[in-house]
XYZ file of C-alpha atoms in Angstrom:
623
model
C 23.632 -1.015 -13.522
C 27.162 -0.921 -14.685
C 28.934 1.561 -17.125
C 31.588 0.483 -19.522
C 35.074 2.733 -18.997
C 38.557 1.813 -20.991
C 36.696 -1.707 -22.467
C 36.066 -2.677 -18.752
C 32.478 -2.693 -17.012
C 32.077 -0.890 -13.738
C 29.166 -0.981 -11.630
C 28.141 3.110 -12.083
C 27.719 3.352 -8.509
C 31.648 2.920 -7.998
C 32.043 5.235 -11.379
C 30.256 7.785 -10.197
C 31.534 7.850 -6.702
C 34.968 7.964 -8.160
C 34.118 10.626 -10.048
C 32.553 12.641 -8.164
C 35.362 11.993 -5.103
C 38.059 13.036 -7.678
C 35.893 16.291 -8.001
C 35.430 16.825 -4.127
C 39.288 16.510 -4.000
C 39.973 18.919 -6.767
C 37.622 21.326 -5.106
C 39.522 20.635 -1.793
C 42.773 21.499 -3.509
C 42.202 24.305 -4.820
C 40.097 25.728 -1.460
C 43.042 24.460 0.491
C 45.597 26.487 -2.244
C 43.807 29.265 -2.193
C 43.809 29.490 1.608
C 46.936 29.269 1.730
C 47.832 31.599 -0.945
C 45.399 33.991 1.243
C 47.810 33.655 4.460
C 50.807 34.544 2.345
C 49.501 37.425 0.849
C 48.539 38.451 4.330
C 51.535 37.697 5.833
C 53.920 39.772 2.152
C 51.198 42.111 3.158
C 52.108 42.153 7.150
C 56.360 42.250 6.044
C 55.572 45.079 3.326
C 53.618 47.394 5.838
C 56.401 46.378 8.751
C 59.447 47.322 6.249
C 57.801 50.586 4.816
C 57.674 51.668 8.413
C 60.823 50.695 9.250
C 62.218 52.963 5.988
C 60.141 55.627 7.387
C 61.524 55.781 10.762
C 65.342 55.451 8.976
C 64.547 58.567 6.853
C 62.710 60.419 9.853
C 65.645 60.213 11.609
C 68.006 61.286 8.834
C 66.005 64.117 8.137
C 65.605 65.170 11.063
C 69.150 64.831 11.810
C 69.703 67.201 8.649
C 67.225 70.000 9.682
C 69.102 70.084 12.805
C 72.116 70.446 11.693
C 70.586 73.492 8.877
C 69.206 75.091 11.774
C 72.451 74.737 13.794
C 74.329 76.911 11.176
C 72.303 79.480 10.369
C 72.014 80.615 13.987
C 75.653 79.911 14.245
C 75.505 82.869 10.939
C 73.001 85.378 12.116
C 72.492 84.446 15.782
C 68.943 85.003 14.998
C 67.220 82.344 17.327
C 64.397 81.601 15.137
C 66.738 78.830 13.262
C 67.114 77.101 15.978
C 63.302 75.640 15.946
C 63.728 72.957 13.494
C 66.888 72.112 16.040
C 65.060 72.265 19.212
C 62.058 70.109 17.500
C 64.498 67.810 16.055
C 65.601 66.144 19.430
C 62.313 65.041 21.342
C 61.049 63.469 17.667
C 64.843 61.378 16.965
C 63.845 59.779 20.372
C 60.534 58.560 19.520
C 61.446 57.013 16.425
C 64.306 55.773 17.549
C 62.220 54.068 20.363
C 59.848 52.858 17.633
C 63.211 50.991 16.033
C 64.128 50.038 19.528
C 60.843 48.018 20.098
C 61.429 45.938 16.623
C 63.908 43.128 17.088
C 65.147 43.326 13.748
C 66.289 47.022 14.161
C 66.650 47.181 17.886
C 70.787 46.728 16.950
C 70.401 49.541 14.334
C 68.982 52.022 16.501
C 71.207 51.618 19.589
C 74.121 52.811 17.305
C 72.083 55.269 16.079
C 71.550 57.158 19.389
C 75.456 56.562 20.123
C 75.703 58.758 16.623
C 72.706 60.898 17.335
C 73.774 61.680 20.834
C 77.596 62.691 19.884
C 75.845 65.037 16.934
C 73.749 66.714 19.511
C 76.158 67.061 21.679
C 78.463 69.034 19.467
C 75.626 70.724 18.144
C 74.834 72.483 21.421
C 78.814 73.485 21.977
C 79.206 75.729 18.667
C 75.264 77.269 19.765
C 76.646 77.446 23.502
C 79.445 79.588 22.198
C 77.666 81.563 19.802
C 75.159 82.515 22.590
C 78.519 83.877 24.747
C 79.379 85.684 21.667
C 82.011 83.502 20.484
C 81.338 83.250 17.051
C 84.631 82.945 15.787
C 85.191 79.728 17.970
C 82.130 78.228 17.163
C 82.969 79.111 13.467
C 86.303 77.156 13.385
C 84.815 74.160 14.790
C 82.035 73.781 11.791
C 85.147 74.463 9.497
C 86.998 71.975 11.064
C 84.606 69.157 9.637
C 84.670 67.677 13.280
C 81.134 66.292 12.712
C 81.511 65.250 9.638
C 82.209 61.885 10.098
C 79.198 61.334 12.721
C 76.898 63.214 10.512
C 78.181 60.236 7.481
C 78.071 57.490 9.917
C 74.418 58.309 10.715
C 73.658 58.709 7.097
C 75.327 55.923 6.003
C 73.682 53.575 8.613
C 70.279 55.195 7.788
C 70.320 54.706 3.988
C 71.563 50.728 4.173
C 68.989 50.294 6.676
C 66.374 51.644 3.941
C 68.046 49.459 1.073
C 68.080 46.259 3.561
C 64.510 47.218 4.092
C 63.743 47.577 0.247
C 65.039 44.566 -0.531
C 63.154 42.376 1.870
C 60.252 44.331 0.655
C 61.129 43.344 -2.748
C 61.742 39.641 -1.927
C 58.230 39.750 -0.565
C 56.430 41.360 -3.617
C 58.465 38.437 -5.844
C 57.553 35.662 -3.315
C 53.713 36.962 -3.712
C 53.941 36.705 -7.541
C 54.976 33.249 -7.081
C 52.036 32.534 -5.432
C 49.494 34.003 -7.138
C 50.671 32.118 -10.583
C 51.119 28.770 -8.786
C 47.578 29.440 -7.539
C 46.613 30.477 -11.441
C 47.918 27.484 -12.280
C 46.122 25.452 -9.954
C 43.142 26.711 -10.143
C 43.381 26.352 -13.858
C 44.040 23.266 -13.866
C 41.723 21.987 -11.221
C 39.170 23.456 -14.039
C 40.201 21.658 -16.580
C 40.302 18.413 -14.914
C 36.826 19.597 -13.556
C 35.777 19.855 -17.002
C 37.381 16.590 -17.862
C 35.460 14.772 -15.299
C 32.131 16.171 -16.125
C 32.564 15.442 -19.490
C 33.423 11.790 -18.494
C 30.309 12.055 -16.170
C 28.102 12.760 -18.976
C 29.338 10.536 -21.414
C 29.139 7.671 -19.054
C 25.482 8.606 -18.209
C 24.563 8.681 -21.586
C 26.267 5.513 -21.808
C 24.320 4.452 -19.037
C 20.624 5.852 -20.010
C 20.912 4.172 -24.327
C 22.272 0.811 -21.995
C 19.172 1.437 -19.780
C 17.146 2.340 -22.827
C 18.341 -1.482 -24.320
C 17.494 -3.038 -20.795
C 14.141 -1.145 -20.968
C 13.121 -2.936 -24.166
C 14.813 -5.915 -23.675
C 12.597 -6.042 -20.227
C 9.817 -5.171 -22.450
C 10.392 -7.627 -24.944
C 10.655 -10.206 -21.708
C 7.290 -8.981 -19.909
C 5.552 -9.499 -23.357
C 6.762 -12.575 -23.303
C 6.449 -13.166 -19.803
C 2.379 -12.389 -20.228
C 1.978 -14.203 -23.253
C 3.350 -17.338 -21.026
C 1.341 -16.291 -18.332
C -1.850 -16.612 -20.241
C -1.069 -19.411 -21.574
C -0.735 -20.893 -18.182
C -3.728 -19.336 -17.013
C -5.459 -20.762 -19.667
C -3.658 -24.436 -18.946
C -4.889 -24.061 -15.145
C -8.160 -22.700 -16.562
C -8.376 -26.303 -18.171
C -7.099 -27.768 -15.190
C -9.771 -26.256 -13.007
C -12.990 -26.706 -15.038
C -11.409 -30.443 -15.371
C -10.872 -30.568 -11.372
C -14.208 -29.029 -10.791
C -16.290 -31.060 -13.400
C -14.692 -33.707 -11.499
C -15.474 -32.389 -7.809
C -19.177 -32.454 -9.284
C -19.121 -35.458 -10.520
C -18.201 -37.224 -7.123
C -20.494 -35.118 -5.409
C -23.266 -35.781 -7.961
C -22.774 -39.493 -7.774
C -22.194 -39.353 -4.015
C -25.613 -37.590 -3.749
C -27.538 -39.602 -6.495
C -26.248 -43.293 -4.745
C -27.251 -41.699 -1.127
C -30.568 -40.045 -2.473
C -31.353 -43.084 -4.413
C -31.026 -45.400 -1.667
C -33.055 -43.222 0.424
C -35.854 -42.631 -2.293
C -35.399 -46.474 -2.972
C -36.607 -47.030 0.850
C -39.619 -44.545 0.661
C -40.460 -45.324 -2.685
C -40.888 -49.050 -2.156
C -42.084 -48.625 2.175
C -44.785 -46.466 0.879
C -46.083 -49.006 -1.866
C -45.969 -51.688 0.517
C -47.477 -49.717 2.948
C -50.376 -48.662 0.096
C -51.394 -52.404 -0.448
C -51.709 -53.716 2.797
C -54.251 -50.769 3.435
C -55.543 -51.422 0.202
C -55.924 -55.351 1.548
C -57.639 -54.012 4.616
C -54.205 -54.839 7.021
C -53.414 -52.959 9.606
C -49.538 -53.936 10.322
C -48.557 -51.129 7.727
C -46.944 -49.201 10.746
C -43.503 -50.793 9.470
C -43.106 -49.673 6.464
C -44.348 -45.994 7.504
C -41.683 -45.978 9.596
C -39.143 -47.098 7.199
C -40.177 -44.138 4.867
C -40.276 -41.823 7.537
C -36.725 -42.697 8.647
C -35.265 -42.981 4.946
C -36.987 -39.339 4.637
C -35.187 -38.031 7.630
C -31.774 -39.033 6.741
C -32.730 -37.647 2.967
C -32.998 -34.490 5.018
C -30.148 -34.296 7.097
C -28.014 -35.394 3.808
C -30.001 -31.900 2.530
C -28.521 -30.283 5.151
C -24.993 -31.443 5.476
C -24.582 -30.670 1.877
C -25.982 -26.667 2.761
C -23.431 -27.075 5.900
C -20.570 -27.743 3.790
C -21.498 -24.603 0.758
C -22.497 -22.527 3.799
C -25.339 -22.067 3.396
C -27.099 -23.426 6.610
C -29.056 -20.244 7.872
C -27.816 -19.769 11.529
C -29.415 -19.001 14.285
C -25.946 -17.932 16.734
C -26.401 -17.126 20.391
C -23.674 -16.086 23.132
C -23.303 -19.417 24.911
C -20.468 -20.654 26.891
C -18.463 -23.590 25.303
C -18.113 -25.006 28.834
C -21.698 -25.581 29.818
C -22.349 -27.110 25.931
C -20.131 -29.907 26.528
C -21.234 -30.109 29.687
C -24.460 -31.211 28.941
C -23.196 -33.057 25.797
C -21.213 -35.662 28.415
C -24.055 -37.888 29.199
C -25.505 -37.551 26.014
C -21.912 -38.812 24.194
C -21.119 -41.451 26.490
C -24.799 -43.397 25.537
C -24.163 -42.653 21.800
C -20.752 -43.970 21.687
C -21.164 -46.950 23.644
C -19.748 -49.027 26.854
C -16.357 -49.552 24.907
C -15.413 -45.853 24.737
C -14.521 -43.975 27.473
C -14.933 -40.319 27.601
C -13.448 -37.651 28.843
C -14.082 -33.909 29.228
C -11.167 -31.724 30.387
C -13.354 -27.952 30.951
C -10.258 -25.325 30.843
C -10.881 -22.610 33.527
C -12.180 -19.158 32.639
C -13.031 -20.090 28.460
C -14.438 -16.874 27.058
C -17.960 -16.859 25.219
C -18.863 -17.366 21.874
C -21.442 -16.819 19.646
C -22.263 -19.858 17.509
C -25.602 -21.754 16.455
C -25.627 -24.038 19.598
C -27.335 -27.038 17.756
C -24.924 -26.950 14.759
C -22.079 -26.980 17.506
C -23.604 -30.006 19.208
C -24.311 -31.905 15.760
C -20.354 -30.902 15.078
C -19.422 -32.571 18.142
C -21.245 -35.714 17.480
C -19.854 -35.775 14.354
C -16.742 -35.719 15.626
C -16.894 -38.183 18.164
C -19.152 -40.869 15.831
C -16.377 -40.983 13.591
C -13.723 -41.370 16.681
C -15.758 -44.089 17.438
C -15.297 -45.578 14.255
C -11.929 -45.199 14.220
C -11.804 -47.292 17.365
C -13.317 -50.372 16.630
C -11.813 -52.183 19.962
C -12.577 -49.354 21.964
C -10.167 -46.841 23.275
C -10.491 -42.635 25.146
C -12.041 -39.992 23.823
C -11.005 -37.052 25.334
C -12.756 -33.454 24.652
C -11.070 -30.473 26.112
C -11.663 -26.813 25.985
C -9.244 -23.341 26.513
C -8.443 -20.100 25.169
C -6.583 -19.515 22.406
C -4.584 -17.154 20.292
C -3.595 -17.756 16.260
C -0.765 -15.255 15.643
C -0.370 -13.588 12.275
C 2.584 -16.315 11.337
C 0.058 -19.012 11.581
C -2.985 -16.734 10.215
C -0.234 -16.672 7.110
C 0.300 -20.282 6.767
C -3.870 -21.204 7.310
C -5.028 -18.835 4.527
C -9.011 -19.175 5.520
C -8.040 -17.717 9.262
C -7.560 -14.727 10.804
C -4.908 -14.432 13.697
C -7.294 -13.189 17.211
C -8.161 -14.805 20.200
C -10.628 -17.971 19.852
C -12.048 -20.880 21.826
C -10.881 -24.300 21.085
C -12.182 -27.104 21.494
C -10.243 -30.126 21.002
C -11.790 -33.786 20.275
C -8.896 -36.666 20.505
C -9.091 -40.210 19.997
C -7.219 -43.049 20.336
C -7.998 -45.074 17.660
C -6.322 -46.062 13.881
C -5.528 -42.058 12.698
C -5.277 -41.112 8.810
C -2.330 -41.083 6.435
C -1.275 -37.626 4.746
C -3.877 -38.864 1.376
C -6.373 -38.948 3.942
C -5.859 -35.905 5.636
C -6.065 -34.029 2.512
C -9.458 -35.448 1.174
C -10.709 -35.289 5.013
C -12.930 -32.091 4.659
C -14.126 -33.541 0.690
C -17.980 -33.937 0.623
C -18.952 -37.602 0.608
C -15.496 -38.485 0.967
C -15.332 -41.273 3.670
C -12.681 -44.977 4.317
C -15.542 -46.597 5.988
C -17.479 -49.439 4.765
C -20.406 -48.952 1.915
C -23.285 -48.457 3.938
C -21.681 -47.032 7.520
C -21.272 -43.699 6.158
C -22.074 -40.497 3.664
C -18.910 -38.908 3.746
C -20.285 -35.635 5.386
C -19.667 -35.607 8.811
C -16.317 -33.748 8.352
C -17.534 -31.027 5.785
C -20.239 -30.269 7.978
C -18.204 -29.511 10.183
C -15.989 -27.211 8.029
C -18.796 -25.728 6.748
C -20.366 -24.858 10.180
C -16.834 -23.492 11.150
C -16.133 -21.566 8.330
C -19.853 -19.953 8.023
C -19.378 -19.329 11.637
C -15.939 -17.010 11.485
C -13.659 -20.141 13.045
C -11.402 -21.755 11.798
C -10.891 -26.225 12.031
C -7.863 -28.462 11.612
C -7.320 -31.869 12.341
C -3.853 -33.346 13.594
C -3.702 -37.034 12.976
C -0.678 -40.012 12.721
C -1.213 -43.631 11.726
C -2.021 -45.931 14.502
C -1.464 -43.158 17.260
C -4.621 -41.343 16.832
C -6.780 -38.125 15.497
C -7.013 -34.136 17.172
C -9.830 -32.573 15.375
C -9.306 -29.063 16.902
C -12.213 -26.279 16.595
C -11.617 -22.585 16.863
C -14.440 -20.727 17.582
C -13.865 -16.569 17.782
C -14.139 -15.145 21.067
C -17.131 -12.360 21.960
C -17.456 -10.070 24.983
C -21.231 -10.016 24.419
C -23.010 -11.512 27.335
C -24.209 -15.122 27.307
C -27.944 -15.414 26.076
C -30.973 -16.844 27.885
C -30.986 -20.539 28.363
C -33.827 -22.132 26.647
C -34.077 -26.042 26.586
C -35.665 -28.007 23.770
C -39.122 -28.564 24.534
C -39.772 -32.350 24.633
C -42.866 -34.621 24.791
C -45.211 -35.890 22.574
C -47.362 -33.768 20.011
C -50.178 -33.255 22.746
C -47.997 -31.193 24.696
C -47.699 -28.408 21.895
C -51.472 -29.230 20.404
C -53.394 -26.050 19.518
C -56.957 -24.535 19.848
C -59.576 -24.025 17.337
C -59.942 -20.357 18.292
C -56.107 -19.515 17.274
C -56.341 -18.918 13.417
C -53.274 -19.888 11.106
C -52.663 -18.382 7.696
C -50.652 -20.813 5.365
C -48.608 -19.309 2.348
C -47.624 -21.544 -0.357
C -47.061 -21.349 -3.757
C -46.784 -25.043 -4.411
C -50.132 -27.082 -4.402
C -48.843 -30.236 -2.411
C -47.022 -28.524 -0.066
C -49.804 -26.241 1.034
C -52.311 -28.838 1.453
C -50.407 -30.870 3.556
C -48.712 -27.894 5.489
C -52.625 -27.165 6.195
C -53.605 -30.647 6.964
C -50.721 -30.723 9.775
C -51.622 -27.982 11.386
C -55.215 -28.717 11.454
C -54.265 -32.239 12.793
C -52.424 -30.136 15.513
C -56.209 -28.163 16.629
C -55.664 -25.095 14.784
C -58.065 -22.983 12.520
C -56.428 -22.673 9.509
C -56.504 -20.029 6.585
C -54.261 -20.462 2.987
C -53.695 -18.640 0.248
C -51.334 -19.510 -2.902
C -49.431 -15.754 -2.979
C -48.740 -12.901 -1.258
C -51.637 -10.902 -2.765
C -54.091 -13.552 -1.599
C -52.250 -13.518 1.807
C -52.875 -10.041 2.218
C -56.595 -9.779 1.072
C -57.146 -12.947 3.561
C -55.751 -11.040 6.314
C -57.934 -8.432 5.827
C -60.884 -10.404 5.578
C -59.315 -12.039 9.206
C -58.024 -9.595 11.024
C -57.611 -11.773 13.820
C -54.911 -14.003 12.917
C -53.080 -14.842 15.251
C -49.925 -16.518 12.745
C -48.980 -16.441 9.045
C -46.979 -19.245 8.547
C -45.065 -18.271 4.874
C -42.795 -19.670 2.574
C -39.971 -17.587 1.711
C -39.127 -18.438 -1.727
C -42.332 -17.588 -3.796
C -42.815 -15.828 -7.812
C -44.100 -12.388 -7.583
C -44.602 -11.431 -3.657
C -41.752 -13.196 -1.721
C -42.475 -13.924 1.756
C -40.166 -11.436 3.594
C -41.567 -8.329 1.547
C -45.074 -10.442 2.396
C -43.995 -10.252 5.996
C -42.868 -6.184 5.796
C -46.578 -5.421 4.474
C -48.130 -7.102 6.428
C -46.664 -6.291 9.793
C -47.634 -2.827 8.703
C -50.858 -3.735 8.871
C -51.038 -6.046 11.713
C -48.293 -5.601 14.043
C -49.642 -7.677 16.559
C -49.649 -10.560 13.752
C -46.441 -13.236 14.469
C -44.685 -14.601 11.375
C -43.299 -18.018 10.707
C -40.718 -18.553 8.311
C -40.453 -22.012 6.014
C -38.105 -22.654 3.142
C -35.995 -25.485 1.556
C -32.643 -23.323 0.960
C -32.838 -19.234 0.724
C -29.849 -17.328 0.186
C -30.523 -13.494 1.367
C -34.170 -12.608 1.688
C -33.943 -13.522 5.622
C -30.655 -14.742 5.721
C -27.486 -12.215 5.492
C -23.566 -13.615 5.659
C -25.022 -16.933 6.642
C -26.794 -15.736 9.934
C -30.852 -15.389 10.501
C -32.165 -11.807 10.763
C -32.336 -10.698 14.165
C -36.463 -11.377 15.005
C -36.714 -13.651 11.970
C -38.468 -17.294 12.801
C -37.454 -20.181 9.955
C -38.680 -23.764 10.042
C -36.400 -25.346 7.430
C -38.021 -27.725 4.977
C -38.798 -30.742 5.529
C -40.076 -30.767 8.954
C -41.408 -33.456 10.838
C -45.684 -33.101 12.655
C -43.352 -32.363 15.673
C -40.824 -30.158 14.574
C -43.622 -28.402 12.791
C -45.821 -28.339 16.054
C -42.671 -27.209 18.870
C -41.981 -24.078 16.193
C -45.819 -22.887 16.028
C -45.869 -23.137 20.207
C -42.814 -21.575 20.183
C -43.557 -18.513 18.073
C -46.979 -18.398 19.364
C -45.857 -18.179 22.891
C -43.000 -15.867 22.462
C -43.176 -12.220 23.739
């Protein structure tokens, strides 16, 4: 801010500070004046007391003198001895205030002489009373009438009184001296007043200046911020465009991606099934070919399901302590048959990796990911290398990654060798069913499933890549202190090994017809006994009628009754009674911040006879 003073512009800072400087000085001034007008008044004070003494000793003496001198002739007269007191007194008091004199420099001169004088006066004093005592009167008499003391008697009085007019006049000079400066100190004081005066009338002029120029800025900002908003909304609603255009076109690609991938797949079960159909109509038996083509174009539909859910996180996760170490550990065989003879691989385990809790299957399928598309990306072979160590994001590159938070995490870091990715690339990397392979080698999902796994999972993924020197996918999974959960390996065999009994009863919940029928036809192929019911009310009179299920084997996702609140009754009922969770995507009735409920069971739709058959066994032989 600046105030205007003479038709120049000052910043007010500097005006003030002048100002209020020139005041401090003023006020300095006159303090210092008036201290100083204080000492001399002490000191006129000091001289005045010291001369008025001085007169008083002067006229002591003289007066004494003369009383002395009275007494001296009337004794001489009457030779009565009582005159002689003021005489006798006289003496002994001259000498003390004569030694007063003597002690002051200035009259020590002045009071030598007058003892010289004083001394001769006594000394004819006492002859004339010495004679009049021996009864000379006569001769003691002549010598009064011969004015022989006259002169010393003048010389002391004359001495005396120009001592008291010296003193007067110093005294005098003094006084004037004092009146001096008391009106130079009037003077100053009134006129460090009126400049006082002057100055804060400058003051507030120039902050009234000041507020109507800050009043001016105050609606010319105004004016500005209105403006300022109006462009601001305009913008907003210009991005607004932007962004329903970018995300119309973001589902566009990933409707099209999904409708080409979902068509192809549909394409092979659709026309595997039919062929499949009339050769069993025809009475042929080599049908088995085609079944398996629609089983395996169903099975990729479903994983496409679920890459899609992995990238929205929305893939319900199951997370257990595990150590990072041990995973890729028992991924190394496992890699090094998927990727081929022409690959090499490498793990690099870092020493003492802290835990983390992650869905261990997701992780694998991340990793594979990973390392299919290195593999692609090395089409003459080359090293794939996977380490893993501790890490720590500070806050400066928690600030420049906006989706992490700066902690300690476990990385795991998957490098290749082969072609890299440009900067375009880079940026699209993590786009669903974005992919630079052929048509046909790939959905364009690997990547966001990855992302999506990460991100559901608290971590945090980037990917470090230059043309023709390679690709560092990098994963950063938070660190836990929690102790690392019980190993359990994927049961594996053929469906006999998890086959059922007739005397274990299953109760089926479905709301949808064609599901439930074949849901109960499965597990019936499996051995089971097998119960359904089309709601939760049904469910729960069913259960009643059988108290002895053993498994109730629910969809979560159903009108009226859903299957959690399903579950709640009827553990109330039947607490011994084991639950079994299905669904095709559910959001919170089971599933909370992207993580299964502690205790909860879920089968994710579609299943396979097997997948269906481990997950019974599994819940059925739980504790």
């Amino acid at each position: 801010m600046t105030v205007t003073l003479l038709g120049r512009r000052f910043p007010a800072a500097v005006a003030y500070a002048v100002a209020l400087g020139a005041v401090l000085i003023l006020l300095v001034v006159t303090v210092v004046a008036a201290l100083v007008q204080t000492e001399t008044a002490s000191a006129v004070h000091q001289q005045v007391r010291t001369s008025i003494e001085r007169r008083s000793h002067y006229r002591l003496v003289l007066q004494l003198m003369t009383d002395a001198e009275t007494g001296q002739r009337g004794y001489l007269l009457t030779g009565n001895d009582a005159y002689l007191e003021p005489y006798r007194a006289a003496e002994p008091r001259i000498a003390l205030e004569l030694d007063q004199l003597r002690a002051d420099p200035q009259t020590t001169a002045d009071a030598n002489r007058l003892r010289e004088l004083i001394s001769s006066k006594f000394a004819e004093l006492q002859h004339t009373i010495d004679l009049r005592a021996q009864g000379q009167q006569s001769a003691a008499l002549a010598i009064v009438r011969a004015n022989s003391g006259k002169q010393v008697m003048d010389d002391i009085r004359d001495l005396s009184e120009g001592a008291q007019a010296r003193e007067t006049k110093v005294l005098n000079d003094a006084l004037a001296a004092a009146d001096r400066a008391s009106a130079t100190l009037r003077f100053v004081i009134l006129f460090a007043c009126l400049l006082i005066i002057g100055i804060g009338a400058l003051l507030m002029f120039l902050v009234r200046r000041a507020v109507d120029e800050l009043r001016e800025s105050r609606d010319a900002a105004r004016v500005a911020h209105q403006r300022f908003v109006e462009q601001v909304a305009q913008r907003e609603q210009a991005e607004e465009k932007v962004r329903q255009m970018q995300k119309l076109e973001a589902v566009g690609q990933l409707t099209g991606g999904v409708a080409h991938d979902f068509n192809n797949m549909l394409a092979v079960i659709i026309s595997a099934l039919q062929l499949a159909k009339r050769r069993i109509e025809r009475g042929q038996t080599d049908a088995g070919t085609f079944v398996d083509a629609a089983i395996d174009g169903a099975r990729r539909a479903a994983q496409l399901t679920s890459r899609l859910l992995a990238f929205a996180r929305r893939t319900p996760l199951n997370p257990s302590v595990i150590d990072a170490n041990r995973v890729l550990s028992d991924m190394t065989e496992l890699l090094r048959r998927t990727l081929g003879e022409q690959i090499e691989v490498e793990t690099v385990l870092g020493g003492g990796v802290w835990r983390v809790n992650v869905d261990r299957h997701e992780l694998e399928q991340a990793i594979l990911n990973i390392s299919v598309n290195a593999r692609d990306a090395m089409p003459d072979g080359g090293k794939l290398t996977i380490e893993s160590s501790n890490a720590h994001l500070d806050e400066a590159y928690a600030r420049a990654s906006s989706d992490v938070k700066a902690g300690q995490y476990v990385l795991i870091a998957i490098s290749d060798t082969g072609v890299g990715m440009d900067k375009q690339t880079l940026q699209q990397a993590f786009e669903p069913f974005f992919t630079t392979k052929e048509v046909g080698k790939g959905t364009g999902l690997g990547l966001s499933h990855v992302h999506g796994l990460l991100k559901q999972s608290g971590g945090h993924v980037a990917i470090y890549s230059e043309v023709g020197q390679g690709t560092t996918v990098k994963l950063y999974l938070p660190r836990t202190d929690a102790p690392e959960s019980a190993v359990r390996p994927a049961a594996e065999g053929d469906l006999e090994k998890f086959a059922g009994d007739p005397t274990t009863i299953i109760l089926v919940v479905e709301d949808e017809d064609r599901v439930r029928s074949l849901s109960v036809a499965a597990l019936r192929e499996l051995g089971y006994t097998v119960l359904h019911a089309n709601g939760g009310a049904a469910a729960l009179k069913m259960l009643e009628e059988k108290p002895g299920t053993a498994l109730m084997f629910t969809d979560v996702v159903m009108p009226g009754m859903t299957g959690r609140v399903l579950a709640d009754e009827a553990l109330k009922r039947y607490p011994s009674l084991k639950v079994l969770y299905t669904t095709g995507y559910t959001k919170n009735a089971i599933v909370h911040n992207g993580v299964l409920d502690p205790g909860a069971q879920l089968l994710l739709k579609p299943y396979t006879l097997v997948d269906l058959a481990r997950k019974v066994r599994a819940v059925l032989d739980a504790d």
